[in-house]
Amino acid sequence: HNFGACFVSRGAASDEGAERVTLRVSNNDPHQDVNVAPLFERKPHLRVEAKPTLLRPGEHMDVAITFRPREPKVYEEVVPFEVNGLYTVSARVRGEGTHMQLGLADPSQQTVSFGTLRLGQEASRAVVLVNRSKRATEFELVDAEEVGVGRLARRGVSFTPAFRQVLRPRERCEVRLHFSPSRRVAPFSEKLLLRAPAVDAEEVLLTVTGACQGVEVHLETDALAFGRVCLGSHVTRRVQLANAGDVGTRFRFEPLRSAHFDVEPMEGYLAPHGDAMLAFTFKPQELGEDLRLDGVRLVVEGSEPLSVSLSGTCVEQPGESVQSLTFDCKVRATTEQTVTLRNPTDKKWTVRPVFDHQFWSGPPVVEVPPSGQVQYKVQYAPLTMTRDAFLRSAEERFDVEAAKLRDGGAEEAAAGPSEALEQRLAHHPERHAGTLFFALPNGSALLYKLEGLAQAPEPVP
């Protein structure tokens, strides 16, 4: 038997790619049994699989012969069989070892470059594969997998032929590669492999390089929980918006459908490989265990929109956080007291106090260092007297009606003040009352109830 040209083995462990033939040995004697025993000793390039066998008249045995050349040369072997221990019958086996020569027709195409595309563009490249071997070659193009997905496919590269092919000697085959990215693709260099039964391992056919410039925007998180916040207070959380792409882009938030949440900035520009900090604020307007806004939509030019969900809980201000301050001062003078603001966190606080009465004031902004405290000065500067001081002053000015009302003993006073006096008293309450509110960045709050007694001013010299 002549095996012809066979590919040289590049390993010793596997018979994949070896050539096999079955030799049938028959007993054609109609009367006598025949005992057949193979005498061939196994060699690295040739294996004969048979055992001594007694063949009755008309029976046969199949002998498997495997040829796998180890060198590129011509092999000739004689396979003897002993018959009944008296004589031998031989079979001649011939074959030739040859290397598989399947590769690119143009070796300069070992690197296929797609260059740098923009999102939405496509490109194709073609190379020619030729079989320079002495025999037909079966092969398959392989995309090495990474986590179950081909490395080229992950980057938007496809190729044909995608299935197993056979090339006869000197036959050619076109291999086409197509780069069609659907998103930004960082510069890459990946191998297109060649698998053939004639070799024991996959070989690199060529290297594919390319890139796709585009927008690649990511939010640091897509869900933001603010926790518990006191009614009237607010909490701000900052989230990074990053553009890992090579192209700058604009972004904008669609209008928020809730009065409990804000975000700044509502729109902006992201430079290539740049980022922006988004400030989300939870400022609840009512009590509620689960105040939320799902699917806040962020529109990004040149990319799929992003979204973030916001949630928080609004609770009553604890009673221990409400305190009182009492002031006593002459009109057109000032007096002050201090309150302590403590910051238990590891970040600096910027607090903006809110007064609801014009007679009290303080610095519009106060900064509290991390794990520190500051003294905040509250000033009381009344411009009108409170009632008792006003009535005493009226009495001193011989305002008879006011004096009677203050003493409460005359019939006129029992009848109540006149309309004119009543209008004057409306501007002089028994006490000035206001509040000072601190909305703290951790979601808690401090409320001070302010009371003031305003005495008569110093006389003008």
Coordinates of C-alpha atoms in Angstrom, one line a residue:
H1 CA 0.0 0.0 0.0
N2 CA 1.3 3.5 -0.8
F3 CA 0.1 6.2 1.6
G4 CA 1.5 8.9 -0.6
A5 CA 2.5 12.2 0.8
C6 CA 1.6 12.6 4.5
F7 CA 2.3 15.5 6.8
V8 CA 5.2 15.1 9.2
S9 CA 4.2 14.8 12.8
R10 CA 5.3 17.6 15.1
G11 CA 4.5 15.7 18.3
A12 CA 4.6 12.2 19.7
A13 CA 1.5 12.1 21.9
S14 CA -1.4 12.2 19.4
D15 CA -2.3 10.3 16.3
E16 CA -4.5 13.2 15.0
G17 CA -3.6 13.7 11.4
A18 CA -2.0 10.2 10.9
E19 CA -3.0 8.1 7.9
R20 CA -4.6 4.7 8.4
V21 CA -5.5 1.8 6.2
T22 CA -7.0 -1.6 7.0
L23 CA -5.4 -4.7 5.5
R24 CA -7.7 -7.7 5.3
V25 CA -6.1 -11.2 5.7
S26 CA -8.4 -14.0 4.5
N27 CA -8.3 -17.9 4.7
N28 CA -9.3 -19.0 1.2
D29 CA -8.6 -22.7 1.8
P30 CA -12.0 -24.5 1.9
H31 CA -10.7 -27.3 4.2
Q32 CA -7.8 -26.2 6.4
D33 CA -7.5 -23.8 9.3
V34 CA -4.8 -21.2 9.0
N35 CA -2.9 -19.7 11.9
V36 CA -1.7 -16.1 11.1
A37 CA 0.8 -14.3 13.3
P38 CA 2.1 -10.7 12.6
L39 CA 5.9 -10.4 12.9
F40 CA 6.2 -6.6 12.5
E41 CA 7.7 -4.7 15.4
R42 CA 6.2 -1.2 16.0
K43 CA 8.3 1.7 14.8
P44 CA 7.8 5.5 15.5
H45 CA 6.4 6.1 12.0
L46 CA 4.5 2.9 11.5
R47 CA 2.2 0.8 13.8
V48 CA 0.5 -2.5 12.9
E49 CA -2.3 -3.6 15.2
A50 CA -2.9 -7.3 15.0
K51 CA -2.7 -10.4 17.2
P52 CA -2.0 -14.1 16.3
T53 CA -5.3 -15.4 15.0
L54 CA -6.7 -18.8 13.9
L55 CA -8.7 -18.4 10.7
R56 CA -11.1 -21.1 9.9
P57 CA -12.0 -21.8 6.2
G58 CA -13.6 -18.7 4.7
E59 CA -12.8 -16.4 7.7
H60 CA -10.7 -13.2 7.6
M61 CA -9.0 -10.7 10.0
D62 CA -8.6 -7.0 9.7
V63 CA -5.2 -5.5 10.4
A64 CA -5.0 -1.7 11.1
I65 CA -1.9 0.0 9.8
T66 CA -1.1 3.6 11.0
F67 CA 1.5 5.7 9.2
R68 CA 2.7 8.9 10.7
P69 CA 6.0 10.2 9.3
R70 CA 8.4 11.9 11.6
E71 CA 10.7 13.3 9.0
P72 CA 10.3 14.7 5.5
K73 CA 11.5 11.7 3.5
V74 CA 10.3 8.5 1.7
Y75 CA 9.5 5.5 3.9
E76 CA 9.4 1.9 2.7
E77 CA 8.6 -1.0 5.0
V78 CA 7.8 -4.7 4.7
V79 CA 5.1 -6.1 7.0
P80 CA 5.5 -9.9 7.4
F81 CA 2.9 -12.4 8.6
E82 CA 3.8 -16.0 9.6
V83 CA 1.4 -18.6 8.3
N84 CA 1.0 -21.8 10.3
G85 CA 4.6 -21.3 11.5
L86 CA 5.9 -22.6 8.2
Y87 CA 6.3 -19.6 5.9
T88 CA 5.7 -15.9 5.7
V89 CA 3.6 -13.7 3.6
S90 CA 4.6 -10.0 3.3
A91 CA 2.8 -6.7 2.6
R92 CA 4.8 -3.7 1.4
V93 CA 4.0 -0.3 2.8
R94 CA 5.3 3.0 1.3
G95 CA 4.8 6.6 2.2
E96 CA 6.4 10.0 2.1
G97 CA 6.8 12.6 4.9
T98 CA 6.2 16.2 4.0
H99 CA 5.7 19.4 5.9
M100 CA 2.4 21.2 5.8
Q101 CA 2.9 24.5 4.0
L102 CA -0.3 26.4 4.4
G103 CA 0.1 30.1 4.8
L104 CA -0.3 33.6 3.4
A105 CA 0.5 34.1 -0.3
D106 CA 2.0 37.4 0.6
P107 CA 4.1 37.2 3.8
S108 CA 4.0 41.0 4.2
Q109 CA 0.3 40.7 5.1
Q110 CA 1.1 39.1 8.4
T111 CA -0.2 42.3 10.1
V112 CA -3.7 43.5 9.0
S113 CA -4.3 47.1 10.2
F114 CA -7.7 48.7 10.1
G115 CA -6.3 52.0 11.4
T116 CA -8.5 54.2 13.6
L117 CA -12.2 54.4 12.7
R118 CA -14.9 56.7 14.0
L119 CA -18.1 55.2 15.5
G120 CA -20.4 54.3 12.6
Q121 CA -17.6 53.6 10.1
E122 CA -16.7 50.1 8.8
A123 CA -13.7 48.7 7.0
S124 CA -12.7 45.4 5.3
R125 CA -9.4 43.8 4.5
A126 CA -8.6 40.7 2.5
V127 CA -5.6 38.3 2.4
V128 CA -5.0 35.2 0.4
L129 CA -4.2 31.8 1.9
V130 CA -2.4 29.3 -0.3
N131 CA -1.6 25.6 0.2
R132 CA 2.0 24.9 -0.9
S133 CA 1.9 21.4 0.4
K134 CA 2.1 18.1 -1.6
R135 CA -1.4 17.1 -0.5
A136 CA -4.8 18.5 0.3
T137 CA -5.0 20.3 3.6
E138 CA -8.0 20.7 6.0
F139 CA -8.0 23.9 8.1
E140 CA -10.1 26.2 10.2
L141 CA -9.7 29.8 11.2
V142 CA -9.9 30.3 15.0
D143 CA -10.7 33.4 17.1
A144 CA -9.2 32.8 20.5
E145 CA -11.9 33.0 23.2
E146 CA -11.9 35.2 26.3
V147 CA -14.6 34.5 28.8
G148 CA -16.6 32.6 26.2
V149 CA -16.3 35.3 23.5
G150 CA -13.8 35.6 20.8
R151 CA -11.2 38.3 21.3
L152 CA -11.7 39.6 17.8
A153 CA -15.5 39.3 18.0
R154 CA -15.4 41.3 21.2
R155 CA -13.8 44.2 19.3
G156 CA -16.2 44.0 16.4
V157 CA -14.0 42.0 13.9
S158 CA -15.5 39.1 11.9
F159 CA -13.9 36.9 9.3
T160 CA -14.7 34.5 6.5
P161 CA -14.5 31.6 5.9
A162 CA -15.8 30.8 9.4
F163 CA -16.1 27.0 8.9
R164 CA -13.6 24.2 8.2
Q165 CA -12.3 24.2 4.7
V166 CA -10.1 21.9 2.5
L167 CA -7.5 23.3 0.1
R168 CA -5.9 21.1 -2.6
P169 CA -2.2 21.5 -3.4
R170 CA -1.5 24.9 -4.9
E171 CA -5.1 26.0 -4.3
R172 CA -5.9 29.5 -2.9
C173 CA -8.5 30.8 -0.6
E174 CA -9.4 34.4 0.2
V175 CA -9.7 35.4 3.8
R176 CA -11.8 38.5 4.4
L177 CA -11.8 40.4 7.7
H178 CA -14.5 43.0 8.5
F179 CA -14.3 45.6 11.3
S180 CA -17.7 47.0 12.2
P181 CA -17.5 48.5 15.8
S182 CA -20.7 49.3 17.5
R183 CA -19.0 51.1 20.4
R184 CA -15.7 52.7 21.2
V185 CA -12.8 50.2 20.9
A186 CA -9.4 50.9 22.5
P187 CA -6.4 50.3 20.3
F188 CA -5.9 46.5 20.0
S189 CA -3.6 43.9 18.6
E190 CA -5.1 40.4 18.4
K191 CA -4.2 37.1 16.6
L192 CA -6.2 35.2 14.0
L193 CA -5.2 31.5 14.5
L194 CA -5.0 28.6 12.1
R195 CA -6.1 25.1 13.2
A196 CA -5.3 22.0 11.1
P197 CA -5.3 18.3 11.9
A198 CA -1.8 18.1 10.5
V199 CA -0.3 20.1 13.4
D200 CA -0.7 19.5 17.1
A201 CA -1.3 23.2 18.1
E202 CA -3.0 26.2 16.7
E203 CA -0.7 28.5 14.8
V204 CA -0.8 32.3 14.3
L205 CA -1.9 33.1 10.8
L206 CA -1.8 36.9 11.1
T207 CA -2.2 39.8 13.6
V208 CA -5.1 42.2 13.4
T209 CA -4.8 45.8 14.7
G210 CA -7.2 48.7 14.9
A211 CA -9.2 51.1 17.1
C212 CA -12.5 53.0 17.1
Q213 CA -12.7 56.4 18.4
G214 CA -15.9 57.3 20.2
V215 CA -17.7 58.3 23.3
E216 CA -17.5 56.0 26.3
V217 CA -19.3 57.6 29.3
H218 CA -19.8 55.9 32.6
L219 CA -21.6 57.0 35.8
E220 CA -19.8 56.0 39.1
T221 CA -23.1 54.5 40.2
D222 CA -26.6 54.0 38.9
A223 CA -28.4 54.0 42.3
L224 CA -28.0 56.7 45.0
A225 CA -29.5 56.2 48.5
F226 CA -29.4 59.3 50.7
G227 CA -30.6 57.6 53.9
R228 CA -32.5 59.6 56.6
V229 CA -32.8 63.3 56.3
C230 CA -34.7 65.7 58.6
L231 CA -37.6 67.7 57.1
G232 CA -36.3 71.1 56.1
S233 CA -32.7 69.8 55.8
H234 CA -30.9 68.4 52.8
V235 CA -28.0 66.1 51.8
T236 CA -25.8 66.3 48.8
R237 CA -23.9 63.4 47.2
R238 CA -21.4 63.7 44.5
V239 CA -21.1 61.2 41.7
Q240 CA -18.4 61.1 39.0
L241 CA -19.3 61.1 35.4
A242 CA -16.3 60.0 33.3
N243 CA -15.6 59.9 29.6
A244 CA -13.1 57.2 28.8
G245 CA -13.5 57.8 25.1
D246 CA -11.3 59.7 22.6
V247 CA -14.1 62.2 21.6
G248 CA -15.5 65.0 23.6
T249 CA -19.3 65.0 24.1
R250 CA -22.1 67.0 25.7
F251 CA -24.5 65.7 28.3
R252 CA -27.8 66.9 29.8
F253 CA -30.3 65.6 32.3
E254 CA -33.9 65.5 31.4
P255 CA -36.1 67.5 33.9
L256 CA -36.4 65.8 37.2
R257 CA -40.0 64.8 38.0
S258 CA -39.8 65.4 41.8
A259 CA -39.5 68.4 44.1
H260 CA -37.4 66.2 46.5
F261 CA -34.3 66.0 44.4
D262 CA -32.0 68.3 42.5
V263 CA -28.9 67.8 40.4
E264 CA -26.2 70.2 39.3
P265 CA -25.0 70.8 36.7
M266 CA -28.1 69.9 34.6
E267 CA -25.9 69.9 31.4
G268 CA -22.3 70.2 30.4
Y269 CA -19.4 69.1 28.3
L270 CA -17.0 66.2 28.9
A271 CA -13.6 66.4 27.3
P272 CA -11.9 63.2 25.9
H273 CA -10.6 61.2 28.9
G274 CA -12.1 63.9 31.2
D275 CA -14.7 63.7 34.0
A276 CA -17.2 65.9 35.8
M277 CA -18.6 65.8 39.3
L278 CA -22.4 65.7 39.5
A279 CA -24.0 67.0 42.8
F280 CA -27.3 65.2 43.6
T281 CA -29.3 66.8 46.4
F282 CA -32.1 65.3 48.5
K283 CA -34.2 68.1 50.0
P284 CA -37.4 66.4 51.1
Q285 CA -40.6 68.5 51.1
E286 CA -42.7 66.1 53.1
L287 CA -42.3 63.2 55.5
G288 CA -41.9 59.8 53.9
E289 CA -40.3 56.4 54.5
D290 CA -39.5 55.9 50.8
L291 CA -39.2 59.0 48.7
R292 CA -37.7 58.0 45.4
L293 CA -37.2 59.0 41.8
D294 CA -36.3 56.1 39.5
G295 CA -34.7 56.4 36.1
V296 CA -33.3 59.9 36.1
R297 CA -32.3 60.0 32.5
L298 CA -28.9 61.4 31.4
V299 CA -28.7 62.0 27.6
V300 CA -25.2 61.7 26.2
E301 CA -24.4 62.8 22.6
G302 CA -23.0 60.0 20.5
S303 CA -23.7 57.3 23.2
E304 CA -26.6 55.4 24.8
P305 CA -28.4 57.3 27.5
L306 CA -27.5 56.6 31.1
S307 CA -29.9 56.6 34.2
V308 CA -29.6 56.8 37.9
S309 CA -32.2 56.1 40.6
L310 CA -32.5 58.3 43.7
S311 CA -34.1 57.4 47.1
G312 CA -34.2 58.7 50.6
T313 CA -36.3 58.9 53.8
C314 CA -37.6 62.1 55.4
V315 CA -38.1 62.2 59.2
E316 CA -39.2 64.8 61.8
Q317 CA -36.6 66.9 63.4
P318 CA -35.7 65.3 66.8
G319 CA -36.8 67.3 69.8
E320 CA -33.3 67.5 71.2
S321 CA -32.1 69.4 68.2
V322 CA -34.5 72.3 69.0
Q323 CA -33.0 74.9 71.4
S324 CA -33.9 78.5 72.5
L325 CA -32.0 81.7 72.7
T326 CA -33.2 84.8 74.6
F327 CA -31.8 88.3 73.9
D328 CA -32.3 91.7 75.7
C329 CA -31.1 94.8 74.1
K330 CA -31.9 98.5 73.6
V331 CA -33.3 99.6 70.2
R332 CA -30.6 100.6 67.7
A333 CA -28.0 98.7 69.7
T334 CA -26.8 95.1 69.2
T335 CA -26.1 92.1 71.4
E336 CA -24.9 88.7 70.4
Q337 CA -24.7 85.1 71.6
T338 CA -22.8 82.1 70.2
V339 CA -24.0 78.6 69.2
T340 CA -21.7 75.6 68.6
L341 CA -21.7 73.7 65.3
R342 CA -20.0 70.3 65.5
N343 CA -18.9 68.2 62.5
P344 CA -18.4 64.5 63.4
T345 CA -17.6 63.5 59.8
D346 CA -14.2 63.4 58.0
K347 CA -15.2 66.0 55.4
K348 CA -15.4 69.8 55.7
W349 CA -18.9 71.2 56.0
T350 CA -20.2 74.4 54.4
V351 CA -23.4 75.5 56.1
R352 CA -25.7 78.4 55.2
P353 CA -27.8 79.5 58.2
V354 CA -31.3 80.7 57.6
F355 CA -32.9 83.5 59.7
D356 CA -36.6 84.3 59.5
H357 CA -36.6 87.7 61.2
Q358 CA -34.9 90.8 60.2
F359 CA -33.7 91.7 63.7
W360 CA -31.4 88.7 63.9
S361 CA -28.4 88.1 61.7
G362 CA -25.1 86.3 61.4
P363 CA -22.4 85.3 58.8
P364 CA -24.2 84.0 55.7
V365 CA -21.8 81.0 55.3
V366 CA -19.9 79.0 58.0
E367 CA -17.3 76.3 57.4
V368 CA -16.9 73.5 60.0
P369 CA -13.6 71.5 59.7
P370 CA -13.7 67.7 59.7
S371 CA -14.1 66.3 63.2
G372 CA -14.1 69.8 64.5
Q373 CA -16.4 72.6 65.7
V374 CA -16.9 76.3 65.3
Q375 CA -18.7 79.0 67.3
Y376 CA -21.3 80.9 65.3
K377 CA -22.2 84.4 66.4
V378 CA -25.9 85.4 66.4
Q379 CA -26.6 89.1 66.6
Y380 CA -29.8 90.8 67.8
A381 CA -30.3 94.4 66.6
P382 CA -33.9 95.5 67.2
L383 CA -35.3 98.6 65.5
T384 CA -38.5 98.7 67.5
M385 CA -39.3 98.3 71.1
T386 CA -41.3 95.4 72.5
R387 CA -44.6 96.2 74.2
D388 CA -43.6 96.8 77.8
A389 CA -40.7 99.1 76.8
F390 CA -43.0 101.0 74.4
L391 CA -45.7 101.5 77.1
R392 CA -43.1 102.8 79.6
S393 CA -41.7 105.1 77.1
A394 CA -45.2 106.4 76.2
E395 CA -45.9 107.0 79.9
E396 CA -42.8 109.0 80.2
R397 CA -44.0 111.1 77.2
F398 CA -47.2 111.8 79.1
D399 CA -49.2 109.5 76.8
V400 CA -52.2 109.2 79.2
E401 CA -54.0 106.5 77.3
A402 CA -50.9 104.3 77.0
A403 CA -50.2 104.8 80.7
K404 CA -53.7 103.8 81.7
L405 CA -53.5 100.7 79.5
R406 CA -50.2 99.8 81.0
D407 CA -51.5 100.2 84.6
G408 CA -54.8 98.5 83.7
G409 CA -56.7 100.2 86.5
A410 CA -58.8 102.9 84.8
E411 CA -62.2 102.4 83.2
E412 CA -60.7 103.7 79.9
A413 CA -58.1 101.0 80.0
A414 CA -60.7 98.3 80.8
A415 CA -62.6 99.4 77.7
G416 CA -59.5 98.6 75.7
P417 CA -57.2 100.8 73.7
S418 CA -58.4 103.3 71.2
E419 CA -58.1 102.5 67.5
A420 CA -55.1 104.8 67.2
L421 CA -53.3 103.3 70.1
E422 CA -54.1 99.8 68.9
Q423 CA -52.4 100.6 65.6
R424 CA -49.3 101.7 67.5
L425 CA -49.3 98.6 69.6
A426 CA -49.4 96.4 66.6
H427 CA -45.8 97.3 65.8
H428 CA -44.7 96.5 69.4
P429 CA -45.3 92.8 70.2
E430 CA -44.6 91.5 73.7
R431 CA -41.5 89.8 72.4
H432 CA -39.7 89.6 69.1
A433 CA -39.7 86.0 67.9
G434 CA -37.8 84.3 65.1
T435 CA -35.9 81.2 64.3
L436 CA -32.4 80.2 63.2
F437 CA -32.1 77.0 61.1
F438 CA -29.0 75.0 60.2
A439 CA -29.4 72.4 57.5
L440 CA -26.4 70.1 58.1
P441 CA -24.7 68.2 55.3
N442 CA -25.2 64.9 57.0
G443 CA -29.0 65.2 56.7
S444 CA -29.6 66.4 60.3
A445 CA -30.6 69.9 61.3
L446 CA -30.4 72.3 64.2
L447 CA -33.3 74.8 65.0
Y448 CA -32.9 77.7 67.4
K449 CA -36.0 79.5 68.6
L450 CA -35.1 83.2 69.1
E451 CA -36.8 85.6 71.5
G452 CA -35.9 89.2 72.0
L453 CA -36.8 92.0 74.4
A454 CA -36.1 95.4 73.0
Q455 CA -35.8 98.3 75.5
A456 CA -36.1 102.0 74.8
P457 CA -33.2 103.5 73.0
E458 CA -30.6 105.7 74.5
P459 CA -31.7 109.3 74.4
V460 CA -30.1 111.4 71.7
P461 CA -27.7 113.8 73.3

